[in-house]
Short mmCIF file of C-alpha atoms in Angstrom, two decimals:
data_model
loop_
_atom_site.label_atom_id
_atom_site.label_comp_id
_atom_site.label_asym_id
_atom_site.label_seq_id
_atom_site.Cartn_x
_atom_site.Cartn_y
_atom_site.Cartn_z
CA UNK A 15 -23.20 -1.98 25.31
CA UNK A 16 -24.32 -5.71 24.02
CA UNK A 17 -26.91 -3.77 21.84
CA UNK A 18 -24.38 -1.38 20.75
CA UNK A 19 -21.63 -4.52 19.76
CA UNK A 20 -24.84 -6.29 17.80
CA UNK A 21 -25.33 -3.33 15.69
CA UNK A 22 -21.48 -3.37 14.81
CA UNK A 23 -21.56 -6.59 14.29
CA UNK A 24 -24.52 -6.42 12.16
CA UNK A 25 -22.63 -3.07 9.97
CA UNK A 26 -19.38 -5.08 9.27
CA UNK A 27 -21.50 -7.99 7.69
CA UNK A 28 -23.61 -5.69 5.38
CA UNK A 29 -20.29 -3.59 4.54
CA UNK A 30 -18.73 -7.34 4.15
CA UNK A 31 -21.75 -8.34 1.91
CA UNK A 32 -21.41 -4.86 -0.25
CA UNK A 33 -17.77 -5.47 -0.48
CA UNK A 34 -18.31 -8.80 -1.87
CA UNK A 35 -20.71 -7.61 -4.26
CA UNK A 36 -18.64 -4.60 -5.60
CA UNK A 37 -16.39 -7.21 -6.21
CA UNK A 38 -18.53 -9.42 -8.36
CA UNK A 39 -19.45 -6.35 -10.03
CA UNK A 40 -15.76 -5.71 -10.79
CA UNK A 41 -15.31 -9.04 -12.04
CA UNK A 42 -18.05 -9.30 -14.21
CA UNK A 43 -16.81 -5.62 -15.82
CA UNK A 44 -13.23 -7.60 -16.25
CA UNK A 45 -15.74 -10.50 -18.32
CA UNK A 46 -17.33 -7.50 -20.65
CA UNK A 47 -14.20 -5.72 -21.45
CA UNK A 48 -12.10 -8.73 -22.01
CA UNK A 49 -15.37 -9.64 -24.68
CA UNK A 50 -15.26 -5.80 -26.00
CA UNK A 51 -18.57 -5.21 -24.61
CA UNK A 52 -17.57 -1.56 -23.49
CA UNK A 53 -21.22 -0.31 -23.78
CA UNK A 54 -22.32 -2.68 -21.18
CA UNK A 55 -20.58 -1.16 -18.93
CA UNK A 56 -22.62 1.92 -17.63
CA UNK A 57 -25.47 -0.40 -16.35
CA UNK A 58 -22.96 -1.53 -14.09
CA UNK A 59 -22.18 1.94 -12.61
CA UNK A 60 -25.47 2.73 -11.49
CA UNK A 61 -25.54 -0.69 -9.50
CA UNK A 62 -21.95 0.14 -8.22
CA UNK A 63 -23.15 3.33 -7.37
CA UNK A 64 -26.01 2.39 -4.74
CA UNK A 65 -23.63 0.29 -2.96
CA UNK A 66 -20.93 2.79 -2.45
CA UNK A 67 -23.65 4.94 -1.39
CA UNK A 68 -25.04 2.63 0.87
CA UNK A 69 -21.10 1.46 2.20
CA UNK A 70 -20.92 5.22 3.24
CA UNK A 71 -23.76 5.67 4.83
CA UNK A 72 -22.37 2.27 6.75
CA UNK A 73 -19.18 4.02 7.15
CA UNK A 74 -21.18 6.73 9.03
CA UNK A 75 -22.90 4.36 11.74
CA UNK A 76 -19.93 2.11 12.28
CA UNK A 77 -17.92 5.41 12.86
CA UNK A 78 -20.86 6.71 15.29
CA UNK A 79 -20.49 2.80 17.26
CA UNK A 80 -16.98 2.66 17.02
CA UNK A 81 -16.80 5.87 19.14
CA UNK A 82 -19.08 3.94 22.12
CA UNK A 83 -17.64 0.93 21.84
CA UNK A 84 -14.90 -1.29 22.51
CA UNK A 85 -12.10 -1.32 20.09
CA UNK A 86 -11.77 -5.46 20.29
CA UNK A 87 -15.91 -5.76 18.83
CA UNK A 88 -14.57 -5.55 15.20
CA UNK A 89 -14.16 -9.01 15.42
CA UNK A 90 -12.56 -10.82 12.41
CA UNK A 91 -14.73 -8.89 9.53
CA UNK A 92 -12.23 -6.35 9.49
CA UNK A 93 -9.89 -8.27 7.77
CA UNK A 94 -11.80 -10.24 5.51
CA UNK A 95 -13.10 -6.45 4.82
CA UNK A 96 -9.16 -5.55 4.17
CA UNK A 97 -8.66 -8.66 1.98
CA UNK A 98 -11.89 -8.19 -0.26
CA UNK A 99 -10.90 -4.76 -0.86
CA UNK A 100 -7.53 -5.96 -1.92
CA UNK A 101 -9.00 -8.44 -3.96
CA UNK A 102 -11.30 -5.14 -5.93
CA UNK A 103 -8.27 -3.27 -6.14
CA UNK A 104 -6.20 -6.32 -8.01
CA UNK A 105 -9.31 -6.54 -10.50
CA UNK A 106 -9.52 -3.10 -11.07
CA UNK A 107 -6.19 -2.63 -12.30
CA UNK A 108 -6.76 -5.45 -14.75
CA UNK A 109 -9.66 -3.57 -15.52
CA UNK A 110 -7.71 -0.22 -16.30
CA UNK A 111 -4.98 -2.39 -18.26
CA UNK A 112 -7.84 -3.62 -20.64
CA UNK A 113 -9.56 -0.44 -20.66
CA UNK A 114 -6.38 1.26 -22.18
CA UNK A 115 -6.59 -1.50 -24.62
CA UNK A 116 -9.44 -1.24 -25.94
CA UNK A 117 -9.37 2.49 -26.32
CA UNK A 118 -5.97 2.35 -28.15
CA UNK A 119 -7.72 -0.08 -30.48
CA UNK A 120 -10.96 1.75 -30.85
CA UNK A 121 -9.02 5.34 -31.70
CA UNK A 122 -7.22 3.38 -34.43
CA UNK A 123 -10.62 2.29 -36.10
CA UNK A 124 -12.69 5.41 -35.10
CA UNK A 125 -15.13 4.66 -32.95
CA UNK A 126 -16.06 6.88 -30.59
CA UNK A 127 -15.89 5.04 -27.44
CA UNK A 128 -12.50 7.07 -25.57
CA UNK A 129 -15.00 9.29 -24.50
CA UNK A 130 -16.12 6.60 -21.61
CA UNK A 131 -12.66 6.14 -20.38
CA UNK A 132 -12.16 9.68 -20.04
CA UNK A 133 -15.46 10.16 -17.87
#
């Protein structure tokens, strides 16, 4: 069972770590549209990609442990988990707000860059 609560232990930090980075990655999409830089912005979905990728394949094994093991091993990532999620969630919105922007200003002048938002 210790090696079984290590491994847990050892899941919640990576998914902690991916959470945190998803975040930055969020934040730094808020920076590009706020600057107009929609174009930018599909580099950033293939690197948001691989880690929601990897966060289910995380999902997987913690489910797998969490079926073996105590319910009380989660420990205190859970909720720093629950609060960086929160925290994505918050900045997407933002990021949804200034999407909407930008598109309404972009279909006024033409450009041809609703398509993204639609996708």
């Amino acid at each position: 069972m210790n090696g079984d609560r290590a491994e847990l232990e050892s899941i919640l930090d990576q998914e902690l770590a991916l959470h945190r980075e998803l975040l930055a990655i969020a934040r730094l999409r808020h920076i590009m549209l706020r600057q107009g830089r929609v174009g930018a912005l599909y580099a950033l979905r293939t690197a948001e990609a691989s880690r929601v990728s990897t966060l289910r394949r995380l999902g997987a094994a913690r489910a797998h442990l969490a079926g073996r093991s105590d319910a009380g091993e989660r420990r205190e990532v859970t909720p720093r988990i629950a609060a960086t999620i929160r925290r994505i969630g918050a900045v997407e919105r933002a990021n949804r707000a200034l999407l909407v922007r930008h598109v309404v200003r972009t279909r006024r002048t033409g450009d041809g860059v609703a398509v993204w938002a639609a996708s």
